[in-house]
PDB file of C-alpha atoms in Angstrom:
ATOM      1  CA  UNK A   1      -0.022   0.145  -0.092  1.00 43.00           C
ATOM      2  CA  UNK A   2       1.190   3.454  -0.771  1.00 46.00           C
ATOM      3  CA  UNK A   3       2.315   4.891   2.570  1.00 50.00           C
ATOM      4  CA  UNK A   4       0.095   7.749   2.102  1.00 56.00           C
ATOM      5  CA  UNK A   5      -2.952   6.301   0.640  1.00 84.00           C
ATOM      6  CA  UNK A   6      -5.254   5.022   3.314  1.00 90.00           C
ATOM      7  CA  UNK A   7      -8.170   6.037   0.896  1.00 91.00           C
ATOM      8  CA  UNK A   8      -7.147   3.349  -1.547  1.00 94.00           C
ATOM      9  CA  UNK A   9     -10.165   2.145  -3.523  1.00 96.00           C
ATOM     10  CA  UNK A  10      -9.980  -1.419  -2.076  1.00 97.00           C
ATOM     11  CA  UNK A  11      -9.884  -0.111   1.416  1.00 97.00           C
ATOM     12  CA  UNK A  12     -12.817   2.275   0.802  1.00 97.00           C
ATOM     13  CA  UNK A  13     -14.957  -0.543  -0.650  1.00 98.00           C
ATOM     14  CA  UNK A  14     -13.986  -2.750   2.440  1.00 98.00           C
ATOM     15  CA  UNK A  15     -15.063  -0.007   4.796  1.00 98.00           C
ATOM     16  CA  UNK A  16     -18.358   0.368   2.647  1.00 98.00           C
ATOM     17  CA  UNK A  17     -19.423  -3.259   2.972  1.00 98.00           C
ATOM     18  CA  UNK A  18     -17.938  -3.377   6.632  1.00 98.00           C
ATOM     19  CA  UNK A  19     -20.382  -0.421   7.532  1.00 98.00           C
ATOM     20  CA  UNK A  20     -23.322  -2.244   5.856  1.00 98.00           C
ATOM     21  CA  UNK A  21     -22.446  -5.427   7.737  1.00 98.00           C
ATOM     22  CA  UNK A  22     -22.175  -3.836  11.120  1.00 98.00           C
ATOM     23  CA  UNK A  23     -25.558  -1.818  10.444  1.00 98.00           C
ATOM     24  CA  UNK A  24     -27.205  -5.079   9.418  1.00 98.00           C
ATOM     25  CA  UNK A  25     -26.085  -6.881  12.427  1.00 98.00           C
ATOM     26  CA  UNK A  26     -26.999  -4.069  14.519  1.00 98.00           C
ATOM     27  CA  UNK A  27     -30.499  -4.194  13.027  1.00 97.00           C
ATOM     28  CA  UNK A  28     -31.043  -8.007  13.727  1.00 97.00           C
ATOM     29  CA  UNK A  29     -34.351  -7.096  15.706  1.00 95.00           C
ATOM     30  CA  UNK A  30     -35.859  -5.152  12.787  1.00 97.00           C
ATOM     31  CA  UNK A  31     -35.228  -8.029  10.239  1.00 96.00           C
ATOM     32  CA  UNK A  32     -37.464 -11.071   9.824  1.00 96.00           C
ATOM     33  CA  UNK A  33     -35.792 -14.482   9.996  1.00 96.00           C
ATOM     34  CA  UNK A  34     -35.922 -15.243   6.261  1.00 96.00           C
ATOM     35  CA  UNK A  35     -34.466 -11.893   5.372  1.00 97.00           C
ATOM     36  CA  UNK A  36     -31.806 -12.233   7.909  1.00 98.00           C
ATOM     37  CA  UNK A  37     -30.714 -15.406   6.515  1.00 97.00           C
ATOM     38  CA  UNK A  38     -31.001 -14.196   2.910  1.00 97.00           C
ATOM     39  CA  UNK A  39     -28.926 -10.991   3.687  1.00 98.00           C
ATOM     40  CA  UNK A  40     -26.297 -12.950   5.663  1.00 98.00           C
ATOM     41  CA  UNK A  41     -25.544 -15.137   2.973  1.00 98.00           C
ATOM     42  CA  UNK A  42     -25.081 -12.230   0.531  1.00 98.00           C
ATOM     43  CA  UNK A  43     -22.933  -9.976   2.803  1.00 98.00           C
ATOM     44  CA  UNK A  44     -20.556 -12.542   4.332  1.00 98.00           C
ATOM     45  CA  UNK A  45     -19.013 -13.455   0.874  1.00 98.00           C
ATOM     46  CA  UNK A  46     -18.930  -9.929  -0.150  1.00 98.00           C
ATOM     47  CA  UNK A  47     -17.059  -8.950   3.204  1.00 98.00           C
ATOM     48  CA  UNK A  48     -14.791 -11.946   2.643  1.00 98.00           C
ATOM     49  CA  UNK A  49     -13.998 -10.784  -0.907  1.00 98.00           C
ATOM     50  CA  UNK A  50     -13.398  -7.196   0.109  1.00 98.00           C
ATOM     51  CA  UNK A  51     -10.946  -8.420   2.800  1.00 98.00           C
ATOM     52  CA  UNK A  52      -8.921 -10.437   0.297  1.00 97.00           C
ATOM     53  CA  UNK A  53      -8.558  -7.290  -1.805  1.00 97.00           C
ATOM     54  CA  UNK A  54      -7.023  -5.084   0.860  1.00 94.00           C
ATOM     55  CA  UNK A  55      -3.737  -3.771  -0.270  1.00 90.00           C
ATOM     56  CA  UNK A  56      -0.562  -5.266   1.513  1.00 82.00           C
ATOM     57  CA  UNK A  57       1.076  -2.817   3.810  1.00 71.00           C
ATOM     58  CA  UNK A  58       4.355  -2.521   5.460  1.00 66.00           C
ATOM     59  CA  UNK A  59       2.582  -1.627   8.659  1.00 63.00           C
ATOM     60  CA  UNK A  60       2.875  -4.232  11.374  1.00 65.00           C
ATOM     61  CA  UNK A  61       0.076  -4.781  14.125  1.00 63.00           C
ATOM     62  CA  UNK A  62       1.419  -4.377  17.601  1.00 71.00           C
ATOM     63  CA  UNK A  63      -2.067  -4.768  19.214  1.00 69.00           C
ATOM     64  CA  UNK A  64      -2.529  -1.209  20.199  1.00 74.00           C
ATOM     65  CA  UNK A  65      -5.510  -0.327  17.709  1.00 81.00           C
ATOM     66  CA  UNK A  66      -8.432   1.129  19.672  1.00 88.00           C
ATOM     67  CA  UNK A  67     -11.235  -1.209  20.428  1.00 92.00           C
ATOM     68  CA  UNK A  68     -14.945   0.237  20.165  1.00 95.00           C
ATOM     69  CA  UNK A  69     -16.859  -2.986  20.814  1.00 96.00           C
ATOM     70  CA  UNK A  70     -16.978  -3.486  24.731  1.00 96.00           C
ATOM     71  CA  UNK A  71     -17.862  -6.766  26.432  1.00 97.00           C
ATOM     72  CA  UNK A  72     -21.293  -5.418  27.046  1.00 98.00           C
ATOM     73  CA  UNK A  73     -21.905  -4.545  23.213  1.00 98.00           C
ATOM     74  CA  UNK A  74     -20.347  -7.817  22.365  1.00 98.00           C
ATOM     75  CA  UNK A  75     -22.650  -9.597  24.528  1.00 98.00           C
ATOM     76  CA  UNK A  76     -25.737  -7.556  23.459  1.00 98.00           C
ATOM     77  CA  UNK A  77     -25.111  -8.326  19.749  1.00 98.00           C
ATOM     78  CA  UNK A  78     -24.485 -12.102  20.479  1.00 98.00           C
ATOM     79  CA  UNK A  79     -27.734 -12.379  22.310  1.00 98.00           C
ATOM     80  CA  UNK A  80     -29.707 -10.424  19.531  1.00 97.00           C
ATOM     81  CA  UNK A  81     -28.274 -12.910  17.019  1.00 98.00           C
ATOM     82  CA  UNK A  82     -28.843 -15.943  19.376  1.00 98.00           C
ATOM     83  CA  UNK A  83     -32.485 -14.991  19.805  1.00 97.00           C
ATOM     84  CA  UNK A  84     -32.945 -14.482  16.018  1.00 97.00           C
ATOM     85  CA  UNK A  85     -31.566 -17.804  15.242  1.00 97.00           C
ATOM     86  CA  UNK A  86     -33.192 -19.826  18.151  1.00 96.00           C
ATOM     87  CA  UNK A  87     -32.591 -23.462  17.976  1.00 95.00           C
ATOM     88  CA  UNK A  88     -30.763 -23.051  14.544  1.00 96.00           C
ATOM     89  CA  UNK A  89     -27.853 -21.107  16.224  1.00 97.00           C
ATOM     90  CA  UNK A  90     -25.760 -24.136  16.775  1.00 96.00           C
ATOM     91  CA  UNK A  91     -23.875 -25.967  13.997  1.00 94.00           C
ATOM     92  CA  UNK A  92     -21.164 -28.649  13.768  1.00 89.00           C
ATOM     93  CA  UNK A  93     -17.643 -27.416  13.151  1.00 84.00           C
ATOM     94  CA  UNK A  94     -15.509 -29.242  10.985  1.00 73.00           C
ATOM     95  CA  UNK A  95     -12.636 -27.079  10.383  1.00 62.00           C
ATOM     96  CA  UNK A  96     -10.987 -26.610  13.882  1.00 56.00           C
ATOM     97  CA  UNK A  97      -7.586 -27.914  14.631  1.00 60.00           C
ATOM     98  CA  UNK A  98      -9.014 -29.753  17.509  1.00 56.00           C
ATOM     99  CA  UNK A  99     -11.287 -31.685  15.383  1.00 53.00           C
ATOM    100  CA  UNK A 100      -8.667 -33.962  13.993  1.00 57.00           C
ATOM    101  CA  UNK A 101      -7.869 -35.262  17.653  1.00 61.00           C
ATOM    102  CA  UNK A 102     -11.541 -35.554  18.627  1.00 61.00           C
ATOM    103  CA  UNK A 103     -14.056 -38.306  18.179  1.00 67.00           C
ATOM    104  CA  UNK A 104     -16.772 -35.879  19.545  1.00 71.00           C
ATOM    105  CA  UNK A 105     -18.233 -33.241  17.189  1.00 74.00           C
ATOM    106  CA  UNK A 106     -17.351 -29.754  17.881  1.00 84.00           C
ATOM    107  CA  UNK A 107     -20.370 -27.404  18.210  1.00 90.00           C
ATOM    108  CA  UNK A 108     -20.080 -23.750  17.093  1.00 93.00           C
ATOM    109  CA  UNK A 109     -22.656 -20.989  17.218  1.00 97.00           C
ATOM    110  CA  UNK A 110     -23.680 -18.885  14.348  1.00 98.00           C
ATOM    111  CA  UNK A 111     -24.300 -16.014  16.761  1.00 98.00           C
ATOM    112  CA  UNK A 112     -20.914 -16.192  18.433  1.00 98.00           C
ATOM    113  CA  UNK A 113     -19.098 -16.354  14.937  1.00 97.00           C
ATOM    114  CA  UNK A 114     -20.880 -13.340  13.584  1.00 98.00           C
ATOM    115  CA  UNK A 115     -20.362 -11.425  16.569  1.00 98.00           C
ATOM    116  CA  UNK A 116     -16.624 -12.174  16.393  1.00 98.00           C
ATOM    117  CA  UNK A 117     -16.562 -10.968  13.042  1.00 98.00           C
ATOM    118  CA  UNK A 118     -18.797  -7.927  13.848  1.00 98.00           C
ATOM    119  CA  UNK A 119     -16.252  -6.984  16.610  1.00 97.00           C
ATOM    120  CA  UNK A 120     -13.268  -6.714  14.429  1.00 97.00           C
ATOM    121  CA  UNK A 121     -15.145  -5.091  11.560  1.00 98.00           C
ATOM    122  CA  UNK A 122     -16.868  -2.599  13.953  1.00 98.00           C
ATOM    123  CA  UNK A 123     -13.459  -1.766  15.556  1.00 97.00           C
ATOM    124  CA  UNK A 124     -11.946  -1.036  12.120  1.00 97.00           C
ATOM    125  CA  UNK A 125     -14.783   0.974  10.546  1.00 98.00           C
ATOM    126  CA  UNK A 126     -15.193   3.138  13.855  1.00 98.00           C
ATOM    127  CA  UNK A 127     -11.482   3.774  13.750  1.00 96.00           C
ATOM    128  CA  UNK A 128     -11.594   4.649  10.039  1.00 97.00           C
ATOM    129  CA  UNK A 129     -14.474   6.997  10.702  1.00 96.00           C
ATOM    130  CA  UNK A 130     -12.334   9.105  13.129  1.00 95.00           C
ATOM    131  CA  UNK A 131      -9.855   9.869  10.263  1.00 93.00           C
ATOM    132  CA  UNK A 132      -6.637   9.799  12.164  1.00 93.00           C
ATOM    133  CA  UNK A 133      -4.228   8.220   9.472  1.00 92.00           C
ATOM    134  CA  UNK A 134      -1.937   6.743  11.981  1.00 90.00           C
ATOM    135  CA  UNK A 135      -4.796   4.942  13.797  1.00 92.00           C
ATOM    136  CA  UNK A 136      -6.296   3.933  10.470  1.00 93.00           C
ATOM    137  CA  UNK A 137      -3.085   2.095   9.307  1.00 92.00           C
ATOM    138  CA  UNK A 138      -2.815   0.333  12.754  1.00 92.00           C
ATOM    139  CA  UNK A 139      -6.339  -0.734  12.716  1.00 93.00           C
ATOM    140  CA  UNK A 140      -6.076  -1.884   8.942  1.00 94.00           C
ATOM    141  CA  UNK A 141      -3.101  -3.899   9.971  1.00 92.00           C
ATOM    142  CA  UNK A 142      -4.939  -5.537  12.787  1.00 92.00           C
ATOM    143  CA  UNK A 143      -7.938  -6.210  10.720  1.00 94.00           C
ATOM    144  CA  UNK A 144      -6.016  -7.640   8.100  1.00 94.00           C
ATOM    145  CA  UNK A 145      -3.961  -9.913  10.431  1.00 93.00           C
ATOM    146  CA  UNK A 146      -7.241 -10.905  12.210  1.00 94.00           C
ATOM    147  CA  UNK A 147      -8.728 -11.939   8.887  1.00 97.00           C
ATOM    148  CA  UNK A 148      -5.984 -14.060   7.939  1.00 95.00           C
ATOM    149  CA  UNK A 149      -5.638 -15.607  11.333  1.00 94.00           C
ATOM    150  CA  UNK A 150      -9.283 -15.725  12.671  1.00 93.00           C
ATOM    151  CA  UNK A 151     -12.343 -14.220  11.245  1.00 97.00           C
ATOM    152  CA  UNK A 152     -11.603 -15.156   7.633  1.00 97.00           C
ATOM    153  CA  UNK A 153     -11.944 -18.742   8.550  1.00 94.00           C
ATOM    154  CA  UNK A 154     -15.042 -18.046  10.753  1.00 95.00           C
ATOM    155  CA  UNK A 155     -16.783 -16.415   8.055  1.00 97.00           C
ATOM    156  CA  UNK A 156     -16.570 -19.226   5.637  1.00 95.00           C
ATOM    157  CA  UNK A 157     -17.479 -21.556   8.344  1.00 94.00           C
ATOM    158  CA  UNK A 158     -20.537 -19.767   9.406  1.00 96.00           C
ATOM    159  CA  UNK A 159     -21.484 -19.199   5.781  1.00 97.00           C
ATOM    160  CA  UNK A 160     -21.773 -22.899   5.371  1.00 94.00           C
ATOM    161  CA  UNK A 161     -24.141 -23.071   8.250  1.00 96.00           C
ATOM    162  CA  UNK A 162     -26.119 -20.072   7.127  1.00 97.00           C
ATOM    163  CA  UNK A 163     -26.389 -21.475   3.599  1.00 96.00           C
ATOM    164  CA  UNK A 164     -27.766 -24.664   4.957  1.00 95.00           C
ATOM    165  CA  UNK A 165     -30.448 -22.680   6.890  1.00 96.00           C
ATOM    166  CA  UNK A 166     -31.210 -20.492   3.949  1.00 96.00           C
ATOM    167  CA  UNK A 167     -31.508 -23.147   1.059  1.00 94.00           C
ATOM    168  CA  UNK A 168     -32.073 -26.626   2.705  1.00 88.00           C
ATOM    169  CA  UNK A 169     -35.927 -27.152   2.739  1.00 84.00           C
ATOM    170  CA  UNK A 170     -35.254 -29.612   5.602  1.00 82.00           C
ATOM    171  CA  UNK A 171     -33.303 -27.276   7.871  1.00 73.00           C
ATOM    172  CA  UNK A 172     -35.999 -26.271  10.083  1.00 61.00           C
ATOM    173  CA  UNK A 173     -36.767 -22.831   9.041  1.00 57.00           C
ATOM    174  CA  UNK A 174     -39.919 -22.287  10.975  1.00 51.00           C
ATOM    175  CA  UNK A 175     -39.355 -19.340  13.406  1.00 44.00           C
ATOM    176  CA  UNK A 176     -41.666 -18.611  16.386  1.00 41.00           C
ATOM    177  CA  UNK A 177     -41.034 -15.374  18.265  1.00 42.00           C
ATOM    178  CA  UNK A 178     -43.622 -13.549  20.286  1.00 35.00           C
ATOM    179  CA  UNK A 179     -42.444 -10.353  18.649  1.00 42.00           C
ATOM    180  CA  UNK A 180     -42.451 -11.556  15.029  1.00 41.00           C
ATOM    181  CA  UNK A 181     -45.162 -13.108  13.167  1.00 37.00           C
ATOM    182  CA  UNK A 182     -44.329 -16.572  11.779  1.00 38.00           C
ATOM    183  CA  UNK A 183     -42.413 -16.065   8.393  1.00 41.00           C
ATOM    184  CA  UNK A 184     -42.880 -17.733   5.193  1.00 43.00           C
ATOM    185  CA  UNK A 185     -40.334 -18.122   2.499  1.00 39.00           C
ATOM    186  CA  UNK A 186     -41.683 -16.384  -0.528  1.00 36.00           C
TER     187      UNK A 186
END
């Protein structure tokens, strides 16, 4: 990355998709279940793609990037997602290192994985919105590092589970919630 170009086209596009992803996650209560699944399976691949297109930088992440997502915010978002997904929140994880040594299936939660992704993206886009170039570079390096080591894999794993819920007619897409009318796929 050009040392002075934190406004590179691919960074701006990543920020744009990141803001859309965070806004979507934050509006979970306002979105019906089918729309939630449909939008999730569209946004996650786009977020993944935009992360892979981020320019390489010489900046190294030293862990000092500012964090905007507190434990309370994290838990609030995770709970929103957990309520939205209900009994469909859990899925079997097959791409964990521990799986090769285990005869017991490893269960993961869509709500937790999406919240982990949200946390990293929200921290980055919040830093970007402040406009301080040095902080943006630090946050970008951290986001790229976390994508490669952590949330990139989580995004494709959770996409597999969301795809199953969205497109498999036997996946149990019935949703009962006192706040929402039962939703039908149209």
